[in-house]
């Protein structure tokens, strides 16, 4: 016996089977209709950040609605997403701009500074930064003040410590700038405030060198022998003769100078000591002769 599909009619005259078919059609139409695109955050083409002079340390990034403070020494790096760069960045486009006449002029890059320039900057008035305020005892508040170093008088042995390591709130760097320092005739008279100060002319007698970076390094030295007046290079237990043209390098860290008048005084004192020793040696045989004569009389 064949079975036929039966449907039970509802009171309003519609069958349950027809309602089920209609619901299936609605679901089918809904599934085939195009979906509304979902809102997604667009991917950044590149990121901008402030880095150190070597470009290896991310100091601060440009966030949304937040810009870091920049100064004349700030270095900005742009890092592209590799796939995005291939799609949107045109390699030749940056070179298609019209160059200004000022860019065609040769720029002289200063690769070295003189020791006198460093000392001049050391004695120049400096305004403290906003993150390094000075506490005023009068108004009882922190103020952005100024500071200045002056040299009233100088010692017979002058030690100059070069600033080879730069520190700030974000990073530390090793400074490899060559400082041209004189081996002879360093005249410090213009930097001394005492009007009654005598001659302030110095000669170099030793240099301490630092090789390496912030994580570690190695120290060597150049020194002048006061007896033979020759320069020697000291590297741990190794000592070798050096020439004056080897001394000024970017590794120079601490400089040792001797004042001219102190060299004369030292030479005079050494001469007097030597004469006294020679005089004692000449007197000793006479005492021996007296002793011998005394013993002969007995």
mmCIF file of C-alpha atoms in Angstrom:
data_model
loop_
_atom_site.group_PDB
_atom_site.id
_atom_site.type_symbol
_atom_site.label_atom_id
_atom_site.label_comp_id
_atom_site.label_asym_id
_atom_site.label_seq_id
_atom_site.Cartn_x
_atom_site.Cartn_y
_atom_site.Cartn_z
ATOM 1 C CA UNK A 1 0.000 0.000 0.000
ATOM 2 C CA UNK A 2 1.409 3.311 -1.033
ATOM 3 C CA UNK A 3 1.792 5.927 1.636
ATOM 4 C CA UNK A 4 1.160 9.517 0.763
ATOM 5 C CA UNK A 5 2.301 12.475 2.769
ATOM 6 C CA UNK A 6 -0.428 13.664 5.037
ATOM 7 C CA UNK A 7 -0.696 17.086 6.549
ATOM 8 C CA UNK A 8 -2.884 18.229 9.354
ATOM 9 C CA UNK A 9 -4.700 21.449 8.701
ATOM 10 C CA UNK A 10 -4.789 24.081 11.370
ATOM 11 C CA UNK A 11 -7.809 26.066 12.356
ATOM 12 C CA UNK A 12 -6.885 28.914 10.004
ATOM 13 C CA UNK A 13 -6.769 26.602 7.020
ATOM 14 C CA UNK A 14 -2.947 26.414 6.633
ATOM 15 C CA UNK A 15 -1.196 23.146 6.849
ATOM 16 C CA UNK A 16 1.819 22.449 9.043
ATOM 17 C CA UNK A 17 3.666 20.999 6.060
ATOM 18 C CA UNK A 18 3.334 24.207 4.087
ATOM 19 C CA UNK A 19 4.657 26.290 7.045
ATOM 20 C CA UNK A 20 7.711 24.049 7.304
ATOM 21 C CA UNK A 21 8.430 24.394 3.585
ATOM 22 C CA UNK A 22 8.093 28.171 3.808
ATOM 23 C CA UNK A 23 10.500 28.350 6.748
ATOM 24 C CA UNK A 24 13.020 26.280 4.843
ATOM 25 C CA UNK A 25 12.737 28.647 1.880
ATOM 26 C CA UNK A 26 13.321 31.648 4.142
ATOM 27 C CA UNK A 27 16.408 30.026 5.638
ATOM 28 C CA UNK A 28 17.688 29.203 2.174
ATOM 29 C CA UNK A 29 17.207 32.768 0.950
ATOM 30 C CA UNK A 30 18.909 34.146 4.057
ATOM 31 C CA UNK A 31 21.928 31.876 3.657
ATOM 32 C CA UNK A 32 22.390 32.874 0.005
ATOM 33 C CA UNK A 33 22.092 36.642 0.605
ATOM 34 C CA UNK A 34 25.364 38.643 0.643
ATOM 35 C CA UNK A 35 26.733 39.371 4.134
ATOM 36 C CA UNK A 36 27.426 42.908 5.273
ATOM 37 C CA UNK A 37 31.142 43.627 5.423
ATOM 38 C CA UNK A 38 32.498 43.735 8.954
ATOM 39 C CA UNK A 39 34.406 46.829 10.018
ATOM 40 C CA UNK A 40 38.106 45.988 10.489
ATOM 41 C CA UNK A 41 40.945 48.213 11.569
ATOM 42 C CA UNK A 42 43.118 49.030 8.572
ATOM 43 C CA UNK A 43 46.668 47.800 8.729
ATOM 44 C CA UNK A 44 49.331 50.481 9.056
ATOM 45 C CA UNK A 45 51.590 50.868 6.072
ATOM 46 C CA UNK A 46 54.562 51.711 8.282
ATOM 47 C CA UNK A 47 55.495 52.630 11.829
ATOM 48 C CA UNK A 48 57.448 55.693 12.953
ATOM 49 C CA UNK A 49 59.673 55.709 16.015
ATOM 50 C CA UNK A 50 62.502 57.645 17.622
ATOM 51 C CA UNK A 51 65.762 55.688 17.725
ATOM 52 C CA UNK A 52 69.320 56.223 18.901
ATOM 53 C CA UNK A 53 72.176 57.315 16.658
ATOM 54 C CA UNK A 54 72.877 53.710 15.629
ATOM 55 C CA UNK A 55 69.224 52.996 14.765
ATOM 56 C CA UNK A 56 69.186 49.887 16.938
ATOM 57 C CA UNK A 57 67.238 51.069 19.975
ATOM 58 C CA UNK A 58 63.549 51.996 19.841
ATOM 59 C CA UNK A 59 63.246 54.923 22.244
ATOM 60 C CA UNK A 60 59.688 56.032 21.656
ATOM 61 C CA UNK A 61 56.987 55.228 19.111
ATOM 62 C CA UNK A 62 54.432 57.527 17.526
ATOM 63 C CA UNK A 63 51.111 56.367 18.971
ATOM 64 C CA UNK A 64 47.603 57.408 17.966
ATOM 65 C CA UNK A 65 47.101 61.000 19.029
ATOM 66 C CA UNK A 66 50.379 60.998 20.924
ATOM 67 C CA UNK A 67 53.547 62.578 19.577
ATOM 68 C CA UNK A 68 56.881 62.287 21.383
ATOM 69 C CA UNK A 69 58.944 65.371 22.128
ATOM 70 C CA UNK A 70 61.688 65.940 19.578
ATOM 71 C CA UNK A 71 64.784 68.105 19.623
ATOM 72 C CA UNK A 72 67.530 69.015 17.177
ATOM 73 C CA UNK A 73 69.364 65.745 17.934
ATOM 74 C CA UNK A 74 66.389 63.388 17.535
ATOM 75 C CA UNK A 75 66.619 60.625 14.931
ATOM 76 C CA UNK A 76 63.400 59.281 13.390
ATOM 77 C CA UNK A 77 63.137 55.863 11.740
ATOM 78 C CA UNK A 78 60.349 54.595 9.448
ATOM 79 C CA UNK A 79 59.837 50.822 9.435
ATOM 80 C CA UNK A 80 57.754 49.386 6.605
ATOM 81 C CA UNK A 81 55.787 46.152 6.629
ATOM 82 C CA UNK A 82 57.555 44.012 4.018
ATOM 83 C CA UNK A 83 54.451 42.974 2.052
ATOM 84 C CA UNK A 84 52.868 46.408 2.293
ATOM 85 C CA UNK A 85 56.049 48.044 1.104
ATOM 86 C CA UNK A 86 56.148 45.874 -2.019
ATOM 87 C CA UNK A 87 52.532 46.754 -2.802
ATOM 88 C CA UNK A 88 52.454 50.500 -2.103
ATOM 89 C CA UNK A 89 56.009 51.828 -1.906
ATOM 90 C CA UNK A 90 57.644 52.972 -5.119
ATOM 91 C CA UNK A 91 61.405 52.684 -4.797
ATOM 92 C CA UNK A 92 62.197 55.343 -7.404
ATOM 93 C CA UNK A 93 59.623 57.876 -6.275
ATOM 94 C CA UNK A 94 61.735 59.394 -3.437
ATOM 95 C CA UNK A 95 64.422 60.286 -6.001
ATOM 96 C CA UNK A 96 62.029 62.101 -8.348
ATOM 97 C CA UNK A 97 61.783 65.305 -6.312
ATOM 98 C CA UNK A 98 63.390 68.560 -7.352
ATOM 99 C CA UNK A 99 66.525 69.238 -5.344
ATOM 100 C CA UNK A 100 67.038 72.656 -3.857
ATOM 101 C CA UNK A 101 70.230 74.552 -4.675
ATOM 102 C CA UNK A 102 71.371 74.256 -1.068
ATOM 103 C CA UNK A 103 71.509 70.463 -1.425
ATOM 104 C CA UNK A 104 73.953 70.721 -4.311
ATOM 105 C CA UNK A 105 76.521 72.552 -2.208
ATOM 106 C CA UNK A 106 79.195 70.313 -0.697
ATOM 107 C CA UNK A 107 78.660 69.818 2.996
ATOM 108 C CA UNK A 108 81.718 69.739 5.203
ATOM 109 C CA UNK A 109 81.302 67.056 7.784
ATOM 110 C CA UNK A 110 83.078 67.816 11.024
ATOM 111 C CA UNK A 111 84.727 64.588 12.096
ATOM 112 C CA UNK A 112 86.959 65.950 14.858
ATOM 113 C CA UNK A 113 86.982 68.606 17.552
ATOM 114 C CA UNK A 114 89.821 70.422 19.270
ATOM 115 C CA UNK A 115 90.516 69.995 22.972
ATOM 116 C CA UNK A 116 90.287 73.765 23.419
ATOM 117 C CA UNK A 117 86.715 73.629 22.061
ATOM 118 C CA UNK A 118 85.790 70.996 24.625
ATOM 119 C CA UNK A 119 87.249 73.034 27.477
ATOM 120 C CA UNK A 120 85.463 76.126 26.165
ATOM 121 C CA UNK A 121 82.132 74.293 26.216
ATOM 122 C CA UNK A 122 82.928 72.947 29.695
ATOM 123 C CA UNK A 123 83.236 76.511 31.015
ATOM 124 C CA UNK A 124 80.196 77.873 29.114
ATOM 125 C CA UNK A 125 76.997 78.706 30.966
ATOM 126 C CA UNK A 126 74.426 75.945 30.532
ATOM 127 C CA UNK A 127 70.665 75.975 31.050
ATOM 128 C CA UNK A 128 69.368 72.933 32.878
ATOM 129 C CA UNK A 129 66.726 70.875 31.103
ATOM 130 C CA UNK A 130 63.111 70.648 32.155
ATOM 131 C CA UNK A 131 63.740 67.178 33.560
ATOM 132 C CA UNK A 132 66.728 68.365 35.604
ATOM 133 C CA UNK A 133 65.367 71.300 37.643
ATOM 134 C CA UNK A 134 67.138 73.044 40.517
ATOM 135 C CA UNK A 135 65.469 73.471 43.889
ATOM 136 C CA UNK A 136 65.429 77.138 44.884
ATOM 137 C CA UNK A 137 65.762 77.615 48.674
ATOM 138 C CA UNK A 138 64.062 81.026 48.483
ATOM 139 C CA UNK A 139 60.815 80.235 46.677
ATOM 140 C CA UNK A 140 60.883 76.571 47.770
ATOM 141 C CA UNK A 141 60.197 75.386 44.220
ATOM 142 C CA UNK A 142 62.068 73.593 41.457
ATOM 143 C CA UNK A 143 63.230 76.033 38.818
ATOM 144 C CA UNK A 144 64.893 75.700 35.413
ATOM 145 C CA UNK A 145 68.181 77.324 36.376
ATOM 146 C CA UNK A 146 71.607 77.791 34.789
ATOM 147 C CA UNK A 147 74.992 76.459 35.841
ATOM 148 C CA UNK A 148 78.592 77.349 34.987
ATOM 149 C CA UNK A 149 82.037 75.961 35.784
ATOM 150 C CA UNK A 150 85.084 78.218 36.178
ATOM 151 C CA UNK A 151 88.764 77.367 36.615
ATOM 152 C CA UNK A 152 90.393 79.566 39.250
ATOM 153 C CA UNK A 153 93.821 77.939 39.197
ATOM 154 C CA UNK A 154 95.357 74.770 37.783
ATOM 155 C CA UNK A 155 97.592 72.125 39.407
ATOM 156 C CA UNK A 156 101.066 71.058 38.245
ATOM 157 C CA UNK A 157 99.556 67.828 36.857
ATOM 158 C CA UNK A 158 96.402 68.449 34.824
ATOM 159 C CA UNK A 159 94.086 65.473 34.232
ATOM 160 C CA UNK A 160 91.523 65.899 31.443
ATOM 161 C CA UNK A 161 88.729 63.321 31.412
ATOM 162 C CA UNK A 162 87.029 63.250 28.009
ATOM 163 C CA UNK A 163 83.316 62.479 27.878
ATOM 164 C CA UNK A 164 83.247 59.230 25.909
ATOM 165 C CA UNK A 165 79.921 57.936 27.221
ATOM 166 C CA UNK A 166 76.618 59.735 26.655
ATOM 167 C CA UNK A 167 73.726 59.142 29.043
ATOM 168 C CA UNK A 168 70.131 60.375 28.954
ATOM 169 C CA UNK A 169 66.705 59.163 29.985
ATOM 170 C CA UNK A 170 66.374 56.704 27.098
ATOM 171 C CA UNK A 171 69.728 55.294 26.014
ATOM 172 C CA UNK A 172 73.504 55.264 26.431
ATOM 173 C CA UNK A 173 76.053 55.625 23.663
ATOM 174 C CA UNK A 174 79.826 55.407 23.237
ATOM 175 C CA UNK A 175 81.197 58.592 21.639
ATOM 176 C CA UNK A 176 83.954 57.926 19.096
ATOM 177 C CA UNK A 177 84.594 61.513 18.014
ATOM 178 C CA UNK A 178 88.277 62.275 17.538
ATOM 179 C CA UNK A 179 89.520 64.974 19.915
ATOM 180 C CA UNK A 180 92.652 66.689 18.638
ATOM 181 C CA UNK A 181 94.734 67.408 21.725
ATOM 182 C CA UNK A 182 98.204 68.994 21.599
ATOM 183 C CA UNK A 183 101.223 67.000 22.697
ATOM 184 C CA UNK A 184 103.072 70.213 23.520
ATOM 185 C CA UNK A 185 102.163 73.791 24.416
ATOM 186 C CA UNK A 186 98.631 73.412 25.756
ATOM 187 C CA UNK A 187 98.016 76.984 26.894
ATOM 188 C CA UNK A 188 95.270 77.135 29.514
ATOM 189 C CA UNK A 189 95.731 80.815 30.387
ATOM 190 C CA UNK A 190 92.492 81.953 28.722
ATOM 191 C CA UNK A 191 90.453 79.563 30.886
ATOM 192 C CA UNK A 192 91.982 80.543 34.265
ATOM 193 C CA UNK A 193 90.119 83.209 36.248
ATOM 194 C CA UNK A 194 92.844 84.076 38.771
ATOM 195 C CA UNK A 195 94.454 87.311 37.485
ATOM 196 C CA UNK A 196 97.636 86.560 39.436
ATOM 197 C CA UNK A 197 98.019 83.052 38.036
ATOM 198 C CA UNK A 198 101.378 82.309 36.474
ATOM 199 C CA UNK A 199 102.062 80.601 33.132
ATOM 200 C CA UNK A 200 99.667 77.767 32.394
ATOM 201 C CA UNK A 201 101.439 75.973 29.564
ATOM 202 C CA UNK A 202 101.313 72.176 29.670
ATOM 203 C CA UNK A 203 102.965 69.266 27.884
ATOM 204 C CA UNK A 204 101.392 65.847 27.469
ATOM 205 C CA UNK A 205 102.980 63.042 29.502
ATOM 206 C CA UNK A 206 100.421 60.194 29.256
ATOM 207 C CA UNK A 207 97.146 59.067 27.661
ATOM 208 C CA UNK A 208 94.717 56.383 28.788
ATOM 209 C CA UNK A 209 92.799 54.723 25.928
ATOM 210 C CA UNK A 210 89.495 52.861 25.975
ATOM 211 C CA UNK A 211 88.500 50.366 23.279
ATOM 212 C CA UNK A 212 85.056 48.782 23.159
ATOM 213 C CA UNK A 213 81.510 49.842 23.931
ATOM 214 C CA UNK A 214 79.038 50.150 26.767
ATOM 215 C CA UNK A 215 79.023 46.459 27.583
ATOM 216 C CA UNK A 216 82.777 46.077 28.020
ATOM 217 C CA UNK A 217 86.124 47.185 26.739
ATOM 218 C CA UNK A 218 89.897 47.190 27.019
ATOM 219 C CA UNK A 219 92.282 49.814 28.350
ATOM 220 C CA UNK A 220 95.734 50.689 27.045
ATOM 221 C CA UNK A 221 98.042 53.655 27.613
ATOM 222 C CA UNK A 222 100.734 55.860 26.101
ATOM 223 C CA UNK A 223 103.311 57.333 28.452
ATOM 224 C CA UNK A 224 106.456 59.398 28.075
ATOM 225 C CA UNK A 225 109.607 58.320 29.840
ATOM 226 C CA UNK A 226 111.139 61.339 31.584
ATOM 227 C CA UNK A 227 114.658 59.866 31.386
ATOM 228 C CA UNK A 228 114.996 59.087 27.676
ATOM 229 C CA UNK A 229 112.080 61.396 26.608
ATOM 230 C CA UNK A 230 110.576 58.631 24.444
ATOM 231 C CA UNK A 231 106.971 57.502 24.176
ATOM 232 C CA UNK A 232 105.931 53.949 25.048
ATOM 233 C CA UNK A 233 102.745 51.985 24.444
ATOM 234 C CA UNK A 234 101.411 49.837 27.314
ATOM 235 C CA UNK A 235 98.984 46.990 26.596
ATOM 236 C CA UNK A 236 98.645 44.740 29.636
ATOM 237 C CA UNK A 237 102.085 43.150 30.079
ATOM 238 C CA UNK A 238 103.292 44.236 26.620
ATOM 239 C CA UNK A 239 105.364 47.430 26.295
ATOM 240 C CA UNK A 240 106.635 48.816 22.996
ATOM 241 C CA UNK A 241 108.144 52.047 21.695
ATOM 242 C CA UNK A 242 105.603 54.450 20.158
ATOM 243 C CA UNK A 243 105.793 57.596 18.049
ATOM 244 C CA UNK A 244 103.961 60.869 18.636
ATOM 245 C CA UNK A 245 101.757 60.463 15.559
ATOM 246 C CA UNK A 246 100.197 57.336 17.124
ATOM 247 C CA UNK A 247 98.964 59.060 20.266
ATOM 248 C CA UNK A 248 95.972 61.093 19.050
ATOM 249 C CA UNK A 249 93.178 58.591 18.331
ATOM 250 C CA UNK A 250 89.436 58.285 18.882
ATOM 251 C CA UNK A 251 90.194 55.875 21.739
ATOM 252 C CA UNK A 252 91.809 58.589 23.903
ATOM 253 C CA UNK A 253 89.890 58.721 27.180
ATOM 254 C CA UNK A 254 91.984 60.405 29.906
ATOM 255 C CA UNK A 255 94.789 62.901 29.199
ATOM 256 C CA UNK A 256 97.635 63.700 31.592
ATOM 257 C CA UNK A 257 99.495 67.007 31.237
ATOM 258 C CA UNK A 258 102.430 68.420 33.191
ATOM 259 C CA UNK A 259 102.933 72.146 33.636
ATOM 260 C CA UNK A 260 106.116 73.585 32.185
ATOM 261 C CA UNK A 261 107.339 75.328 35.360
ATOM 262 C CA UNK A 262 106.804 72.157 37.390
ATOM 263 C CA UNK A 263 109.059 70.305 34.955
ATOM 264 C CA UNK A 264 111.837 72.850 35.614
ATOM 265 C CA UNK A 265 111.322 72.540 39.360
ATOM 266 C CA UNK A 266 111.398 68.772 39.167
ATOM 267 C CA UNK A 267 114.599 68.827 37.120
ATOM 268 C CA UNK A 268 116.215 71.220 39.598
ATOM 269 C CA UNK A 269 115.211 69.075 42.567
ATOM 270 C CA UNK A 270 116.511 65.955 40.856
ATOM 271 C CA UNK A 271 119.810 67.746 40.120
ATOM 272 C CA UNK A 272 120.158 68.854 43.760
ATOM 273 C CA UNK A 273 119.383 65.362 45.023
ATOM 274 C CA UNK A 274 121.950 63.931 42.627
ATOM 275 C CA UNK A 275 124.593 66.419 43.805
ATOM 276 C CA UNK A 276 123.848 65.579 47.432
ATOM 277 C CA UNK A 277 124.268 61.862 46.732
ATOM 278 C CA UNK A 278 127.560 62.504 44.929
ATOM 279 C CA UNK A 279 128.736 64.641 47.857
ATOM 280 C CA UNK A 280 127.970 61.869 50.338
ATOM 281 C CA UNK A 281 129.863 59.355 48.218
ATOM 282 C CA UNK A 282 132.926 61.645 48.223
ATOM 283 C CA UNK A 283 132.790 62.110 52.013
ATOM 284 C CA UNK A 284 132.603 58.408 52.817
ATOM 285 C CA UNK A 285 136.203 57.543 51.752
ATOM 286 C CA UNK A 286 137.595 60.320 53.985
ATOM 287 C CA UNK A 287 135.907 58.759 56.998
ATOM 288 C CA UNK A 288 137.458 55.434 56.072
ATOM 289 C CA UNK A 289 140.916 57.062 55.925
ATOM 290 C CA UNK A 290 140.437 58.559 59.379
ATOM 291 C CA UNK A 291 139.454 55.172 60.727
ATOM 292 C CA UNK A 292 142.469 53.556 59.121
ATOM 293 C CA UNK A 293 144.819 56.190 60.583
ATOM 294 C CA UNK A 294 143.257 55.722 63.987
ATOM 295 C CA UNK A 295 143.746 52.001 63.839
ATOM 296 C CA UNK A 296 147.363 52.385 62.701
ATOM 297 C CA UNK A 297 148.177 54.547 65.746
ATOM 298 C CA UNK A 298 146.947 51.790 67.970
#
